[in-house]
Amino acid sequence: MKKDFSGLTGKKLLHEVGRRNRKLFFTSLFGTVMSLVLAYISVPFMRDTGSYFSGVFILLLGLGLAVGVGRQVPRHLKTMLHSGDSPLFQTHGSPDEIAGMISEEYILAQMDEEGTMVCPSFIMMRRDYETFIRYDKVRFASLLVFQKYGAPVRLYLDITDTAGKNERFPIRLNHQEEAEEALRRIKEIARI
């Protein structure tokens, strides 16, 4: 089912980007704290059980998770506080320009059950505005087919924009012809 983007404005787009990053900020902050708790718990575990190998493994796992998840916290905080500074708007245009493109072209979009919205001049995931990529800002595009035991199981449209952001858009296997046509159109518009 297609989502109605007809009333989308630049202000609503900024609000949605800020709201999504607020959710991701608190999720990554919670994940960081829980990872540190896991690392902290490993010390009494080693002392009580005498199993130093397992304790050191849990300690390193907790610290590794804390570092990995914690690196996302500042990025989401920055975008949450200042939605206009999102890499989306720095690369692909102003919020009003992007909202105008989405509200004009969403009717012509080919929708995939996975949530990928392929429009005449951009591609994005239906529920995530920050995956928006204009075709004229594409640096590299390819079709990735993941196989298991020699049979294709997943299909992705892999796109990198001029800012270096890489997105993989999932496509159903039965829509491979449409994905190949979209890839051809993207390469033609981007002149790659």
PDB file of N, CA and C in Angstrom, residues 5-6 13 20 28-30 55 70 79 93-94 105 115 120 142 150 192:
ATOM      1  N   PHE A   5       2.041  10.991   0.267  1.00  0.00           N
ATOM      2  CA  PHE A   5       3.022  12.044   0.519  1.00  0.00           C
ATOM      3  C   PHE A   5       2.547  13.394  -0.025  1.00  0.00           C
ATOM      4  N   SER A   6       1.280  13.502  -0.405  1.00  0.00           N
ATOM      5  CA  SER A   6       0.810  14.723  -1.073  1.00  0.00           C
ATOM      6  C   SER A   6       0.898  15.965  -0.178  1.00  0.00           C
ATOM      7  N   LEU A  13       9.023  17.529   6.708  1.00  0.00           N
ATOM      8  CA  LEU A  13      10.183  16.677   6.436  1.00  0.00           C
ATOM      9  C   LEU A  13      11.255  16.876   7.504  1.00  0.00           C
ATOM     10  N   ARG A  20      12.885  10.855  13.817  1.00  0.00           N
ATOM     11  CA  ARG A  20      13.549   9.565  13.600  1.00  0.00           C
ATOM     12  C   ARG A  20      14.913   9.539  14.278  1.00  0.00           C
ATOM     13  N   SER A  28      20.420   4.154  20.602  1.00  0.00           N
ATOM     14  CA  SER A  28      21.871   3.946  20.644  1.00  0.00           C
ATOM     15  C   SER A  28      22.441   4.298  22.013  1.00  0.00           C
ATOM     16  N   LEU A  29      21.876   5.297  22.691  1.00  0.00           N
ATOM     17  CA  LEU A  29      22.323   5.631  24.046  1.00  0.00           C
ATOM     18  C   LEU A  29      22.018   4.475  25.001  1.00  0.00           C
ATOM     19  N   PHE A  30      20.826   3.897  24.895  1.00  0.00           N
ATOM     20  CA  PHE A  30      20.454   2.748  25.718  1.00  0.00           C
ATOM     21  C   PHE A  30      21.366   1.558  25.429  1.00  0.00           C
ATOM     22  N   GLY A  55      35.100 -14.512  31.288  1.00  0.00           N
ATOM     23  CA  GLY A  55      34.966 -13.153  31.809  1.00  0.00           C
ATOM     24  C   GLY A  55      35.640 -12.121  30.928  1.00  0.00           C
ATOM     25  N   GLY A  70      28.174   3.337  20.577  1.00  0.00           N
ATOM     26  CA  GLY A  70      28.402   4.694  21.068  1.00  0.00           C
ATOM     27  C   GLY A  70      28.862   5.669  20.004  1.00  0.00           C
ATOM     28  N   THR A  79      21.901  15.520  14.479  1.00  0.00           N
ATOM     29  CA  THR A  79      20.779  15.605  13.546  1.00  0.00           C
ATOM     30  C   THR A  79      19.468  15.818  14.283  1.00  0.00           C
ATOM     31  N   GLY A  93      19.719  18.747  -1.492  1.00  0.00           N
ATOM     32  CA  GLY A  93      18.922  19.956  -1.664  1.00  0.00           C
ATOM     33  C   GLY A  93      18.237  20.374  -0.379  1.00  0.00           C
ATOM     34  N   SER A  94      17.500  21.469  -0.467  1.00  0.00           N
ATOM     35  CA  SER A  94      16.816  22.016   0.703  1.00  0.00           C
ATOM     36  C   SER A  94      15.625  21.133   1.083  1.00  0.00           C
ATOM     37  N   GLU A 105       6.227  13.175  -7.126  1.00  0.00           N
ATOM     38  CA  GLU A 105       6.547  11.940  -7.838  1.00  0.00           C
ATOM     39  C   GLU A 105       6.121  10.660  -7.143  1.00  0.00           C
ATOM     40  N   GLY A 115       9.513  -2.093   0.741  1.00  0.00           N
ATOM     41  CA  GLY A 115       9.458  -0.703   1.160  1.00  0.00           C
ATOM     42  C   GLY A 115      10.263   0.239   0.293  1.00  0.00           C
ATOM     43  N   PRO A 120      10.712   8.446 -10.683  1.00  0.00           N
ATOM     44  CA  PRO A 120      11.425   8.854 -11.899  1.00  0.00           C
ATOM     45  C   PRO A 120      12.741   9.583 -11.664  1.00  0.00           C
ATOM     46  N   SER A 142      24.720  -0.304  -8.639  1.00  0.00           N
ATOM     47  CA  SER A 142      24.809  -1.682  -9.120  1.00  0.00           C
ATOM     48  C   SER A 142      23.669  -2.495  -8.530  1.00  0.00           C
ATOM     49  N   GLY A 150      23.856 -21.526  -4.469  1.00  0.00           N
ATOM     50  CA  GLY A 150      23.739 -21.307  -5.904  1.00  0.00           C
ATOM     51  C   GLY A 150      22.418 -20.717  -6.364  1.00  0.00           C
ATOM     52  N   ILE A 192      26.810   7.564 -15.589  1.00  0.00           N
ATOM     53  CA  ILE A 192      27.888   6.665 -15.131  1.00  0.00           C
ATOM     54  C   ILE A 192      27.859   5.371 -15.912  1.00  0.00           C
TER      55      ILE A 192
END
